[in-house]
Every structure is written in structure tokens, then in C-alpha cells.
Short mmCIF file of C-alpha atoms in Angstrom, two decimals:
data_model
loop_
_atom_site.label_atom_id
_atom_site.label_comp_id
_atom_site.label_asym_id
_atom_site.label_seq_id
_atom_site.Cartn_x
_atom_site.Cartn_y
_atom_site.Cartn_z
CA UNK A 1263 47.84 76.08 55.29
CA UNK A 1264 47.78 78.60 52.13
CA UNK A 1265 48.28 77.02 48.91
CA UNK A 1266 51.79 76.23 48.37
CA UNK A 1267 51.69 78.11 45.28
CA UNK A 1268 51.01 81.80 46.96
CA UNK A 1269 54.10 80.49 49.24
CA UNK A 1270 57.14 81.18 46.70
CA UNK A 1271 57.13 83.72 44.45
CA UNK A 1272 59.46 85.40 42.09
CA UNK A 1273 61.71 88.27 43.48
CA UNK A 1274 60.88 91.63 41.81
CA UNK A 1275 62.35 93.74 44.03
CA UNK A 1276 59.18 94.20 46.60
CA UNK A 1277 60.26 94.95 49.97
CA UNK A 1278 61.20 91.80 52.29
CA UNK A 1279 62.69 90.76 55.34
CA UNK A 1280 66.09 89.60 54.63
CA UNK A 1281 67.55 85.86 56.02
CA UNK A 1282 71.21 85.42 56.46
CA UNK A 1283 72.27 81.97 56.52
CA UNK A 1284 75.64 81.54 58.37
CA UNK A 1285 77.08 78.36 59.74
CA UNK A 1286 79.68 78.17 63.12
CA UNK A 1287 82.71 78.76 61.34
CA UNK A 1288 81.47 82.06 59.75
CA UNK A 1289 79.49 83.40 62.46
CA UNK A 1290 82.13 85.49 63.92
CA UNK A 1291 83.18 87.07 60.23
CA UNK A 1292 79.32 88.09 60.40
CA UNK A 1293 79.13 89.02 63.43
CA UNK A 1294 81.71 92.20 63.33
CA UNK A 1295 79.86 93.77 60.49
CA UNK A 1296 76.90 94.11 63.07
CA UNK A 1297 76.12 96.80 65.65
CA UNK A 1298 76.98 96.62 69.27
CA UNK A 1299 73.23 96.08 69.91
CA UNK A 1300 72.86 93.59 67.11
CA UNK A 1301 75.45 91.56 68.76
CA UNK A 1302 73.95 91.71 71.90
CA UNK A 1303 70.58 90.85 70.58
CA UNK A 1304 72.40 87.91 69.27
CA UNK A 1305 73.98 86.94 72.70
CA UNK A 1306 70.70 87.20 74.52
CA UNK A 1307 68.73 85.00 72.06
CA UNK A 1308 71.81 82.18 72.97
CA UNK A 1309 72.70 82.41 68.93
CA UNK A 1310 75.89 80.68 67.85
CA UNK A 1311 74.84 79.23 64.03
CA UNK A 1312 74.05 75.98 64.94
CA UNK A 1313 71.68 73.94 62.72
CA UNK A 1314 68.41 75.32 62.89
CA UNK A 1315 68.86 77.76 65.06
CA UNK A 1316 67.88 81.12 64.23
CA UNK A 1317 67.73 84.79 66.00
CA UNK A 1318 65.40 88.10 64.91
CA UNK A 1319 68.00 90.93 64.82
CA UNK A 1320 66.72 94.61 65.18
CA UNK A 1321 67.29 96.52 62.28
CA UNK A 1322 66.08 100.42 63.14
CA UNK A 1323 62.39 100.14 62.23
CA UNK A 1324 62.92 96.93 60.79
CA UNK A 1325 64.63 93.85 61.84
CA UNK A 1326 66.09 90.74 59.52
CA UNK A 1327 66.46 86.97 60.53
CA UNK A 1328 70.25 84.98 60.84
CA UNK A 1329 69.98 81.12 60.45
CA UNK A 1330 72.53 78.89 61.49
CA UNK A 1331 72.96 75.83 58.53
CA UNK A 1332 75.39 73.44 58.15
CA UNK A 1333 76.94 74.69 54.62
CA UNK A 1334 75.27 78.08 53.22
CA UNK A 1335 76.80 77.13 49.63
CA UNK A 1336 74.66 73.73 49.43
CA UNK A 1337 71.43 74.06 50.98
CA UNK A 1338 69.34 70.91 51.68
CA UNK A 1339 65.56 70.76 51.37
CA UNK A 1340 64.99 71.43 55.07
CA UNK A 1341 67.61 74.36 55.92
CA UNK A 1342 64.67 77.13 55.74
CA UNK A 1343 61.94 74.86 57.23
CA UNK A 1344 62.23 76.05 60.81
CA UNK A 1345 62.04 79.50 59.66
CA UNK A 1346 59.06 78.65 57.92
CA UNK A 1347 57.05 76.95 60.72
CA UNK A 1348 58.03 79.61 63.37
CA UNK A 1349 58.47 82.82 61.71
CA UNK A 1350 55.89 85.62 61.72
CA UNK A 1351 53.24 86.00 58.88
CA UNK A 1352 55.16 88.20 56.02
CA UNK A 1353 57.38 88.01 53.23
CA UNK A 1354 61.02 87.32 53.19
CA UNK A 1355 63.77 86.35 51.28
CA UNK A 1356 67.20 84.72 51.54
CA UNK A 1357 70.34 87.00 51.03
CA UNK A 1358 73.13 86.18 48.96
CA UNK A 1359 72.15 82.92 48.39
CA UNK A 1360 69.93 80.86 46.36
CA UNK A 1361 67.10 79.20 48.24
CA UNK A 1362 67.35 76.07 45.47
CA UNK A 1363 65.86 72.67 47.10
CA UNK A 1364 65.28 74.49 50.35
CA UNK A 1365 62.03 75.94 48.90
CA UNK A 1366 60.62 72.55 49.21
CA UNK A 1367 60.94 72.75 52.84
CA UNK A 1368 59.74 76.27 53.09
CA UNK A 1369 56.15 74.80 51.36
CA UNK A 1370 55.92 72.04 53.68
CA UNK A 1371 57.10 73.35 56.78
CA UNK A 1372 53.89 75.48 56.96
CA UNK A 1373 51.64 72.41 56.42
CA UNK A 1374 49.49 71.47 58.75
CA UNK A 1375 46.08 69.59 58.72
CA UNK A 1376 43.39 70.94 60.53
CA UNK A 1377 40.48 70.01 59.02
CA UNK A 1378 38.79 68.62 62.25
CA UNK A 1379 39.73 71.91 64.66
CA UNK A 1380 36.99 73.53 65.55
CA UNK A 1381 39.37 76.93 65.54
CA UNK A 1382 42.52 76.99 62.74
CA UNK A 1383 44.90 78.79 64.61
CA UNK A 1384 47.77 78.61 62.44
CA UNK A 1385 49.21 82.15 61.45
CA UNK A 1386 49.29 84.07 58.09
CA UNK A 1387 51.56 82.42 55.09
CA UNK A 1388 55.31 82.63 55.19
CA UNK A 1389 56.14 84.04 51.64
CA UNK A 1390 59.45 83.18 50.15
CA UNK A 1391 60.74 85.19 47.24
CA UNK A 1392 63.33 84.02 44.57
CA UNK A 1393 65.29 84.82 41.76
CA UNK A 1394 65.46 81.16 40.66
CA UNK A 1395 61.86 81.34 38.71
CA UNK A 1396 62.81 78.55 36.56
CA UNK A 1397 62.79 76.26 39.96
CA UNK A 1398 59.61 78.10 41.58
CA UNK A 1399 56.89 75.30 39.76
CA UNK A 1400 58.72 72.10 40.32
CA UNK A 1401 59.95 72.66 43.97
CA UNK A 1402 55.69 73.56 44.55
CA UNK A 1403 54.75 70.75 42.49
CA UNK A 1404 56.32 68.55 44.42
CA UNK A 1405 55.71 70.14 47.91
CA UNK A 1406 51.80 70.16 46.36
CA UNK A 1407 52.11 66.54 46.17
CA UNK A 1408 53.90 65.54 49.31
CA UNK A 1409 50.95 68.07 51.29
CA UNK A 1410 48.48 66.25 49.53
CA UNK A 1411 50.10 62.63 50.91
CA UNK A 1412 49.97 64.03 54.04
CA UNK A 1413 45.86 64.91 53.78
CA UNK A 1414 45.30 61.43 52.71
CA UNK A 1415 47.23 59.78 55.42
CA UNK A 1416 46.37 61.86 58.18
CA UNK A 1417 42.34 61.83 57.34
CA UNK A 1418 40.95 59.43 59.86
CA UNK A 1419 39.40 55.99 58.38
CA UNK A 1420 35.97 56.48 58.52
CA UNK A 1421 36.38 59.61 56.25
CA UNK A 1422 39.21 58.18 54.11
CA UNK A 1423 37.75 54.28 53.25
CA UNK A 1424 37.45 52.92 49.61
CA UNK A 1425 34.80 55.24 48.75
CA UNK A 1426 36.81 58.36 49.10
CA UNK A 1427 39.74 56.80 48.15
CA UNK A 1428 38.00 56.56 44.84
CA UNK A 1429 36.75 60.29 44.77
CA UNK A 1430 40.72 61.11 45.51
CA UNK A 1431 41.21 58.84 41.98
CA UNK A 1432 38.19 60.51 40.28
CA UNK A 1433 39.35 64.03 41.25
CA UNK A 1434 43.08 62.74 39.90
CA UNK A 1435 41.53 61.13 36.20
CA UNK A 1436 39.62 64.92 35.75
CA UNK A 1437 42.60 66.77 36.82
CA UNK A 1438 44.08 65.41 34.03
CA UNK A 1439 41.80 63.91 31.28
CA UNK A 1440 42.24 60.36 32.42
CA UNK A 1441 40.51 57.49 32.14
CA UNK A 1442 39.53 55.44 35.30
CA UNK A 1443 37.63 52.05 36.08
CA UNK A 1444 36.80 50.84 39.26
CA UNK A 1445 36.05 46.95 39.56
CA UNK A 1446 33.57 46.40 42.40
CA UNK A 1447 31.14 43.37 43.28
CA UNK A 1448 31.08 40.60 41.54
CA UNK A 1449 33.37 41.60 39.22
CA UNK A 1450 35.99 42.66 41.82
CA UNK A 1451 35.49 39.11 43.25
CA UNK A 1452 35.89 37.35 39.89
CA UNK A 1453 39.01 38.89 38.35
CA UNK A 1454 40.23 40.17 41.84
CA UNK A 1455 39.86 37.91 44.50
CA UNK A 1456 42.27 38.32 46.84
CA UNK A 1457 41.25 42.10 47.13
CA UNK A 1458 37.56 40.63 47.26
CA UNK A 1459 38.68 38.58 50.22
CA UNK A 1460 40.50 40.99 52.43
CA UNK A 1461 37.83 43.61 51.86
CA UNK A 1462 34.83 41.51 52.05
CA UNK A 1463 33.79 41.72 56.00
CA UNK A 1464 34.08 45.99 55.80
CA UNK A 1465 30.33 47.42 56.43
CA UNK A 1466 28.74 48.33 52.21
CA UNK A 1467 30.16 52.11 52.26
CA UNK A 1468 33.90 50.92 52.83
CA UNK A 1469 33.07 47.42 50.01
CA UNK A 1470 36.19 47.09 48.57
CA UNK A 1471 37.34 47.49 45.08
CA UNK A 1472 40.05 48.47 42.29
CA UNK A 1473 40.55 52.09 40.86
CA UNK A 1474 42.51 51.55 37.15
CA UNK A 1475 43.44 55.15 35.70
CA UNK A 1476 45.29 55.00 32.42
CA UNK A 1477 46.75 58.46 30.62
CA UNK A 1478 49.37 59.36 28.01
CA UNK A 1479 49.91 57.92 24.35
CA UNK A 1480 49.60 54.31 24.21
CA UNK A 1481 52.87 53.86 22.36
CA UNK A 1482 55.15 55.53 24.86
CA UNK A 1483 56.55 52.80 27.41
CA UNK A 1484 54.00 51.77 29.67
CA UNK A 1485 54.84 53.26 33.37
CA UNK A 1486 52.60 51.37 35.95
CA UNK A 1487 52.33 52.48 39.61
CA UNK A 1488 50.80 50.74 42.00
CA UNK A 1489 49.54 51.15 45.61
CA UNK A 1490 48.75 49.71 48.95
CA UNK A 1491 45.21 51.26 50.35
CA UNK A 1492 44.46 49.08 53.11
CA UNK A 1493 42.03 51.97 54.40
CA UNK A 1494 42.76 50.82 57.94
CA UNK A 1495 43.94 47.25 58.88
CA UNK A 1496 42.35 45.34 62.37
CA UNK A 1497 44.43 42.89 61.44
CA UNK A 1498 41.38 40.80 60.36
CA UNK A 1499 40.78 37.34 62.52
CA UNK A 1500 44.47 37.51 63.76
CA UNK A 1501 43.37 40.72 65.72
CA UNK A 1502 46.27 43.33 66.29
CA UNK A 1503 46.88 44.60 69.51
CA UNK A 1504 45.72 47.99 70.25
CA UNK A 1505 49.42 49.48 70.38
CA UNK A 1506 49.59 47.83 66.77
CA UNK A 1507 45.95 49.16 65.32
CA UNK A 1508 45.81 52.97 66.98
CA UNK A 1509 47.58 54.07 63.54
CA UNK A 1510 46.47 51.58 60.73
CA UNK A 1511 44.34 54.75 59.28
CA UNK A 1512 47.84 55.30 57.41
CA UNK A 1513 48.00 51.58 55.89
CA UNK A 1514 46.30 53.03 52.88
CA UNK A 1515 50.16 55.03 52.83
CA UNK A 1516 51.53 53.56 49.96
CA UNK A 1517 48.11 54.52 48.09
CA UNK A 1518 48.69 57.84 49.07
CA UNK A 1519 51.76 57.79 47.84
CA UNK A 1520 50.92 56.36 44.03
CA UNK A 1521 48.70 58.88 43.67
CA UNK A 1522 51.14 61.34 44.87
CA UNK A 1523 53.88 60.11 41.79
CA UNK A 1524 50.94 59.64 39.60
CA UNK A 1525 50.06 63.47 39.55
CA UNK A 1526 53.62 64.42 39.40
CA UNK A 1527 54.14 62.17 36.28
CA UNK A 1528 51.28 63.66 34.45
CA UNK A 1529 51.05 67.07 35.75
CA UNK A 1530 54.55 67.13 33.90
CA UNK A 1531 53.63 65.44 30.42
CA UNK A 1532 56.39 62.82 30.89
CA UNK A 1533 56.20 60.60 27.57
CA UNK A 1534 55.26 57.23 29.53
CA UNK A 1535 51.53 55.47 29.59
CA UNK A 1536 50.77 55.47 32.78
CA UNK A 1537 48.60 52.92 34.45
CA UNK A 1538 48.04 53.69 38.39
CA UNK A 1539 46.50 50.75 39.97
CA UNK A 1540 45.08 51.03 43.79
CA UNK A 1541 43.09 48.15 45.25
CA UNK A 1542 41.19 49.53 48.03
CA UNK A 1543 40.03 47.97 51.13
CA UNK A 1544 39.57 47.78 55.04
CA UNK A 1545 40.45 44.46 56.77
CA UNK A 1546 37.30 44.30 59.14
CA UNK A 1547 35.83 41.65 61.16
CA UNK A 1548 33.17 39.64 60.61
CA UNK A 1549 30.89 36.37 60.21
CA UNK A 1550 32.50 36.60 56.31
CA UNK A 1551 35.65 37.65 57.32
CA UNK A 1552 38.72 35.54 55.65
CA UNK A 1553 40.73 33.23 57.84
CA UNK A 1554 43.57 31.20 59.00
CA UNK A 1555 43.60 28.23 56.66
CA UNK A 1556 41.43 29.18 53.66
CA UNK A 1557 43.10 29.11 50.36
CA UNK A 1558 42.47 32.04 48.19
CA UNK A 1559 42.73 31.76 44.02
CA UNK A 1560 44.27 34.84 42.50
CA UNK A 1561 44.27 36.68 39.38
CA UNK A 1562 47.31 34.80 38.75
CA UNK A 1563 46.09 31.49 38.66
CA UNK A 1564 47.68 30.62 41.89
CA UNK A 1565 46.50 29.49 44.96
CA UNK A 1566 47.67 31.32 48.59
CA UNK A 1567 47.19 29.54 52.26
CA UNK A 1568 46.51 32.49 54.63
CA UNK A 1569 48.75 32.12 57.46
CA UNK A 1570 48.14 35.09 58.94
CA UNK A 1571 45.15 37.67 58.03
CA UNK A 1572 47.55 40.06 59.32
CA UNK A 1573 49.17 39.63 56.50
CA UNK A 1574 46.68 41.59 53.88
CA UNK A 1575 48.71 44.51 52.05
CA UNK A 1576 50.93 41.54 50.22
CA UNK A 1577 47.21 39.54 48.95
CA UNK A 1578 45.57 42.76 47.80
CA UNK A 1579 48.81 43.99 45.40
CA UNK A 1580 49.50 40.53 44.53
CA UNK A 1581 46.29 40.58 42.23
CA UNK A 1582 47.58 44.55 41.34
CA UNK A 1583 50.57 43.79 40.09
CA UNK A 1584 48.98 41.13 38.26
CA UNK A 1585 46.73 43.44 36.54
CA UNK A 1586 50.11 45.61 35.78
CA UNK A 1587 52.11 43.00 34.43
CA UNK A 1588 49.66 42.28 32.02
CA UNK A 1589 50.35 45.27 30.02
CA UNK A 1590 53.47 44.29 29.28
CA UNK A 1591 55.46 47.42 31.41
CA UNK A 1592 58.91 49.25 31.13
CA UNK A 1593 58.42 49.38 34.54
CA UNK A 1594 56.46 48.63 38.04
CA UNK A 1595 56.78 50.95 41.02
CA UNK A 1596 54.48 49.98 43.91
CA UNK A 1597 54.49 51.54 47.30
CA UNK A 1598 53.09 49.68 50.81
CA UNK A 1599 53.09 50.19 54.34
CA UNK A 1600 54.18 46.56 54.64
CA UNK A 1601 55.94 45.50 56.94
CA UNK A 1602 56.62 46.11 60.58
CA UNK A 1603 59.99 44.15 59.54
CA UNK A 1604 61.19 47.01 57.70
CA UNK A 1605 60.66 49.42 60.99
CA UNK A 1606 62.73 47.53 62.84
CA UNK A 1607 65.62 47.36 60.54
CA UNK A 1608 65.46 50.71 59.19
CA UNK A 1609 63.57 52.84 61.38
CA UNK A 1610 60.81 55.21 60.44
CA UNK A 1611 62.94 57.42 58.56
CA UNK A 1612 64.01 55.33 55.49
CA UNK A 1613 62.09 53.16 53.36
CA UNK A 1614 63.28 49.49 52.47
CA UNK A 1615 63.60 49.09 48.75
CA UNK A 1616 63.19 46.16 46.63
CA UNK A 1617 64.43 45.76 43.28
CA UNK A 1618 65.07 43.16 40.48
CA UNK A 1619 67.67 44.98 39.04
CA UNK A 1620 70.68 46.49 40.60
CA UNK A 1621 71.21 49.42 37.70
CA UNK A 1622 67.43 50.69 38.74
CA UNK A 1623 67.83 50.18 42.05
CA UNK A 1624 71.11 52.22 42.32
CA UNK A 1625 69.20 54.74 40.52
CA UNK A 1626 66.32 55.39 42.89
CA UNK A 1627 68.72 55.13 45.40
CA UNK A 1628 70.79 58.19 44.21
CA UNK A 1629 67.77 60.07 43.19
CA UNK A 1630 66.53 59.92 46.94
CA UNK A 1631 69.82 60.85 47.67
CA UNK A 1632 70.36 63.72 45.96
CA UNK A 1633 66.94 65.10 46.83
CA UNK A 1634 66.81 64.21 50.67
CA UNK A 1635 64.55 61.21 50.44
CA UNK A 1636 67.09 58.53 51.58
CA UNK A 1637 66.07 54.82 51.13
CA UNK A 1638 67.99 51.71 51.45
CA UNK A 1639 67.90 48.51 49.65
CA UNK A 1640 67.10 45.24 51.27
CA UNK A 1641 67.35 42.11 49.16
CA UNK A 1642 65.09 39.70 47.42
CA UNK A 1643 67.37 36.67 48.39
CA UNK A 1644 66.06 33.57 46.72
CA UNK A 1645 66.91 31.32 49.26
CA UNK A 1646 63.77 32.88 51.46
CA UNK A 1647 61.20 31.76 49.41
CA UNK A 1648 61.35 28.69 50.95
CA UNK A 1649 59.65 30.23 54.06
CA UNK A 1650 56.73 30.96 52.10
CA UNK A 1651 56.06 27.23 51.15
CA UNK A 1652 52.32 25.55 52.03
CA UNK A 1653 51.08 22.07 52.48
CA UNK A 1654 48.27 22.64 50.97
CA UNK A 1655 48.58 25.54 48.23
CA UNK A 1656 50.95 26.78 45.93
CA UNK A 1657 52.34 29.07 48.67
CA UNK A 1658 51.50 30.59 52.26
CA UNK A 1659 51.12 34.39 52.86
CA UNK A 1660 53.39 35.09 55.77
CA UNK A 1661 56.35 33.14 56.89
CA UNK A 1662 56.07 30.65 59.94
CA UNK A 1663 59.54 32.19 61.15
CA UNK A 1664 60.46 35.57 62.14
CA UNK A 1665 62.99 35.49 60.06
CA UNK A 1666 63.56 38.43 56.93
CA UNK A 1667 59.96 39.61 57.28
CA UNK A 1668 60.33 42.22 54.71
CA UNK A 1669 62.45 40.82 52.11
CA UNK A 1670 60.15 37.59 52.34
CA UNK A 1671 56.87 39.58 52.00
CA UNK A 1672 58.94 41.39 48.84
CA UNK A 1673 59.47 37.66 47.42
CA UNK A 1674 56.16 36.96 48.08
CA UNK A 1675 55.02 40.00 45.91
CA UNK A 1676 57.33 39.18 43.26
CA UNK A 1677 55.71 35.67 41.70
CA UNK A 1678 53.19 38.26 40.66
CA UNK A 1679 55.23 40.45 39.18
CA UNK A 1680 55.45 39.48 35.32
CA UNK A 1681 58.62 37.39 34.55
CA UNK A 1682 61.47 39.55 33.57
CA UNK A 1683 59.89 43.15 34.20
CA UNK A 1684 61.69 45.85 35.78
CA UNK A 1685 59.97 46.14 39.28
CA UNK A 1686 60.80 48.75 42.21
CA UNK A 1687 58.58 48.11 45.73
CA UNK A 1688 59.04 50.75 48.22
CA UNK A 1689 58.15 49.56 52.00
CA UNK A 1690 57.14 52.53 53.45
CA UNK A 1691 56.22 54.22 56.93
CA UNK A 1692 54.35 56.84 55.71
CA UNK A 1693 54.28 58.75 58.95
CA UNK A 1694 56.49 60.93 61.37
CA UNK A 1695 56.44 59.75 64.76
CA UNK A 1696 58.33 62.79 65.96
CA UNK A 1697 58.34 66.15 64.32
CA UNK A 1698 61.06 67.79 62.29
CA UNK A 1699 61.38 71.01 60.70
CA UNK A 1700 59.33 70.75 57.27
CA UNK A 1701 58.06 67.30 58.79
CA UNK A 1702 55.44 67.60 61.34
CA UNK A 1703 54.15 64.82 63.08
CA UNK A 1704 51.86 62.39 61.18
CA UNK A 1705 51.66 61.00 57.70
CA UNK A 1706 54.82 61.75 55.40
CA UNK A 1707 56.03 60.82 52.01
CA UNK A 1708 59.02 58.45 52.32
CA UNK A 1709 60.35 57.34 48.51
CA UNK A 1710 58.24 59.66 47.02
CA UNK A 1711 60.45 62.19 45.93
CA UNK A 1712 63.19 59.27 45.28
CA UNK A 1713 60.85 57.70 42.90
CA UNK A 1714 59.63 60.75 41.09
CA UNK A 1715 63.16 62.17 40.54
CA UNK A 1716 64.46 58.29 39.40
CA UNK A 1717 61.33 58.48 36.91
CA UNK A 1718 61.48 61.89 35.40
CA UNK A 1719 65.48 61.16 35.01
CA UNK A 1720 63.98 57.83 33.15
CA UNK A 1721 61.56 59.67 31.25
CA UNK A 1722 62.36 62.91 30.62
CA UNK A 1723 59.38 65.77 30.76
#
């Protein structure tokens, strides 16, 4: 796709093809200022303003677009995305109305990864013009950083491993004149071992390790993000089923998505120190592989019976949010593709969050909300720690019923969450089974936008 940037720009008056939005209930009203053969042009494309549908009208030598949306006073960020993915190449803009949050969806309706075609066949950029300037560099920013997500995700695993999700970190710290460490080797194994563990039976090029970027003054509250980059997940000794495995090159989603927020954050200046904490591995197979029944020490200090190898996201940000805690935070966001759980209580469209307390929580919650990236809470009920109890170790990674898999595997990530800390963990899809307009199929941010919007409201810019 063309930059997002060269996709909206500010309306000076060049010439355009004009978009009228129109719902049901005020198609008729528009539809008597128009000609006899606009009318019929209408009739024969089947238009009646229904959502998303949309007609070309002939205009003389010209010819303008009508859009059917639900409410053409309160636009959502997907009410131009159709128009975006299907239109012809050219510039446009939207009459009488302001295009507000719908230039998000104008952006990332035109995305589309095709790095491995051998022939791009996508058409020329979409361009959108506005009068709202003000809006034109946050609605791209955050478009940017939800096409970015996408790249990550959708790169296959071979191409998208530890390694490179270290270059993606590296490329991050000198966007922005941040500092990163990556833990590897011995080291990783000493003061990480439960990422050691999990990552240990990948092939040397996808060894596993920690990226640690840190940016912004060191007396401003201390903002950590964390994420899950399981670069793609067998499902270790406890081998998944095919069905299961064919997509685990987006288990490294909730990665994609921390370094998603973690651009936003400082690409704005907001007056936090950030510390953005991804422990990167693939869950292989082999003669070192960890198994049922070993006992893994953490960076905690406690010990963890694996149950289930399966079970790997959960061990690898345990010893993150370790590391995060230790800097004594205003507040932890981490993002994982978790749990299956989650999916089957929630779907793939809406995240499951997690959150100690209920004034943050209601926050993201509105935030994602108000900026059409809906998630729902699930809760961290005490009583379901008891399914994470061991014999023969402090406690067991995975629960021996199937009982509350994703609020347990949230409980089980909380005893390393420092005591008292505000902490928000997004279980996440990361990917669109089906295509939508400004959605296509394949990895997507879900609680990206909610997070970002919940922050900067935190923070200010």
C-alpha cells in the first residue's frame, strides 16, 4: 500500500470527487435533488443507503460517489473503509461532513501485505482530503501503527523469529533515540529462565532472548509495556494439532502489538518512562526441548511445574513482568495471544481484559469504546488460583480442568506482577478470520487503539 501519510491530506480546494454519505431515512430527501438519470443510475446499481453500500453516480464529465452509513452526523472509524478498498485510484473528499475517526479506516482499508507476490496488483492510492488538519497526524499515526501490526503478524515465521523481532526493536530504539538491551545466552538463561526454557530447542538463528528499550525522563512515572512474541508456537512436547498450529506465526501478536503502543507513546512525547519489554522465542521440538513434569525457577524466585508445554506465552511474560515490576511502575500493560479460552468466550472480535483495578479497567474499556476497539473484561477471581496448585512446586502452569482458562492463565500471570501495581493484560486474537471493510483478513490490532487512547488520556502528550 502507499504510505498512509500521502493517503489524507489537507483540503485546499484542489479538484476531487465528491462522497455523499446518506443513510435509509434520508435517501429519498437526496434522491429528488438528482436527475432522472442519476436516479436511475441509482436504481440499477440496487442502491438504497444501506451500510456500506455505495453507488458511482454520473455527473456530466464527471461522476461523484453516495454511501449509505448508519448516522452521517457521527461517523465511526470504518464508515469510509469500503470506499477506500474498492474505489478507483484518485482523490476524493467527503461533502458536508467531517471525515473525523473515519480517516482511520480510509488508511487501513487500503492495506494490504504483499510482500511475497510475485506481481502487486493492488491499484493506485485512494487520497482523502480534509479540512480537519488538526486530526490529519494522529488518525495516520495510529493507522501507521495498526499497518505496521499487521506486517509483523502476517510475516511468516521463518522471516519474523527472534532475530527480526529484534531488528523490528532496533529499528523502534533509533526511531526514537532509545536505549535497548537484549539478554541472550547465558545470561538470558540466568536472569530469564523461563524464556531460556521455552526457547531453548528453536534451531541458533531463532535462540531466544529479551529486547529491554527504555526512553523518556527518568523522573516521569514509569510506563512499562510488555509483550508476548512466541515467534510461532508447535506447542512444544504437547504437540498441537495441525488445525491448532497452521496460524501460530501470529503468537508473537501481542509483541506486535507492544511495539505498536510503544511507538505511539513516544512518537507523541507523552511525559511517562517507558520501558517496553518483549521476550522472544519459538516453542520448537527437540532432544532439549522442555517437558511435562520439569520444574522451571524464575526470575521471581519461584518455582513452576509444566503441565502443559502448550502452555508457553504465560512462562515467557511471567519472567517479563518480573523484569517490569522491578522498576517500581505507575503502570503494566502487556498484550498476549493467550488463550484459546478467550476465543471461545468472546470470539475473535474482542479482546478479554484483565485488570487489578476496576477505575483502570473501566477506563480502557471506554477508551476502546469510544474509538471502535471494543474489549470486555473477564475477571481475576481469586478463588481460581486454586487450579493452578502443584505437588511438587510452588505452582503448575496450566490448569488440570477446563475450567476459566483465561482468567486462570491471567492469575497465573499476576504472582509476577509486583504487589500492588496497577496492571492491564490484554488477551488478544490478533488476526481477522474473515474480512471487513478497513480489516482485511489476517493479523489485526485488537486493544491497541483502546490502550493507546486509555494511556495518552493518562498521560497527556
Amino acid at each position: 500500500m502507499s504510505e498512509p501519510k500521502a493517503l489524507i491530506r489537507p483540503d485546499r480546494g484542489e479538484d476531487a470527487i465528491a462522497i455523499h454519505l446518506i443513510n435509509k431515512d434520508g435517501f429519498e430527501a437526496f434522491a429528488k435533488g438528482l436527475s432522472a438519470s442519476q436516479r436511475a443510475s441509482l436504481a440499477a446499481q440496487k442502491f438504497e443507503g444501506g451500510g456500506y453500500q455505495y453507488a458511482i453516480v454520473p455527473d456530466g464529465d464527471s461522476w461523484f460517489v453516495v454511501s449509505g452509513v448508519a448516522n452521517p452526523d457521527s461517523l465511526s472509524s470504518w464508515c469510509l473503509a469500503k470506499l477506500a478498498e474498492e474505489l478507483p485510484e484518485g482523490v476524493y473528499r467527503v461533502a458536508n461532513v467531517d471525515p473525523g475517526p473515519a480517516m482511520f479506516g480510509w488508511v487501513t482499508g487500503q492495506y494490504r501485505f504483499t510482500r511475497y507476490k510475485s506481481e502487486d496488483k493492488s491499484q493506485g492510492p485512494r487520497v482523502l482530503l480534509t479540512g480537519q488538519v488538526a486530526l490529519i497526524d494522529a488518525q495516520v499515526a495510529e493507522a501507521q501503527a495498526e499497518c505496521s501490526l499487521r506486517d509483523l503478524v502476517n510475516a511468516p515465521p521463518e522471516d519474523m523469529g527472534p532475530a527480526a523481532l529484534e531488528a523490528e526493536c532496533e529499528k523502534l530504539a533509533k526511531a526514537h533515540k532509545a536505549d535497548l538491551t537484549v539478554v541472550r545466552g547465558d545470561a538470558l538463561e540466568q536472569d530469564y529462565p523461563m524464556v531460556h526454557a521455552v526457547g531453548r530447542a528453536a534451531v541458533r538463528h531463532h535462540a531466544p532472548r529479551l529486547m529491554h528499550l527504555t526512553w523518556g525522563d527518568p523522573a516521569h512515572p514509569v510506563l512499562a509495556v510488555v509483550g508476548k512474541g512466541v515467534c510461532f508456537d508447535s506447542g512444544g512436547l504437547d504437540i498441537k494439532p495441525p488445525a491448532g498450529m497452521r496460524l501460530m506465526k501470529k503468537d508473537m501478536g501481542g509483541a506486535a502489538h507492544a511495539l505498536a503502543l510503544a511507538g505511539l507513546v513516544m512518537a507523541s512525547r507523552l511525559k511517562v518512562r517507558l520501558h517496553l519489554l518483549i521476550p522472544a522465542v519459538e516453542n520448537a521440538i527437540s532432544g532439549n526441548a522442555f517437558r511435562p513434569g520439569d520444574v522451571l525457577r524464575t526470575r521471581k524466585g519461584l518455582t513452576v511445574e509444566i503441565d502443559n508445554t502448550d502452555a508457553e506465552g504465560r512462562l515467557i511474560l511471567g519472567d517479563a513482568l518480573t523484569r517490569a515490576s522491578e522498576e517500581n511502575p505507575d503502570l503494566i500493560v502487556d498484550f498476549a495471544t493467550l488463550t484459546g479460552a478467550a476465543r471461545v468466550a468472546l470470539g475473535p472480535d474482542l479482546p478479554a481484559l484483565f485488570a487489578r483495578r476496576d477505575e483502570t479497567a473501566e477506563a480502557f474499556l471506554a477508551a476502546g469504546k469510544a474509538h471502535d476497539d471494543a474489549a470486555w473484561r473477564l475477571p481475576l477471581h481469586e478463588a481460581y488460583r486454586e487450579y493452578l496448585a502443584s505437588d511438587v512446586a510452588d505452582m503448575a502452569n496450566s490448569a488440570s480442568n477446563p475450567f476459566a482458562g483465561a482468567s486462570v492463565a491471567g492469575l497465573f500471570l499476576d504472582r509476577f506482577v509486583g504487589e500492588g501495581i496497577d496492571w492491564v493484560h490484554f488477551d488478544t486474537f490478533a488476526w481477522s478470520p474473515a474480512p471487513k471493510p478497513g480489516r482485511a483478513r489476517g493479523g489485526r490490532g485488537l486493544g491497541l487503539r483502546a490502550a493507546w487512547h486509555a494511556i495518552r488520556a493518562r498521560y497527556g502528550s
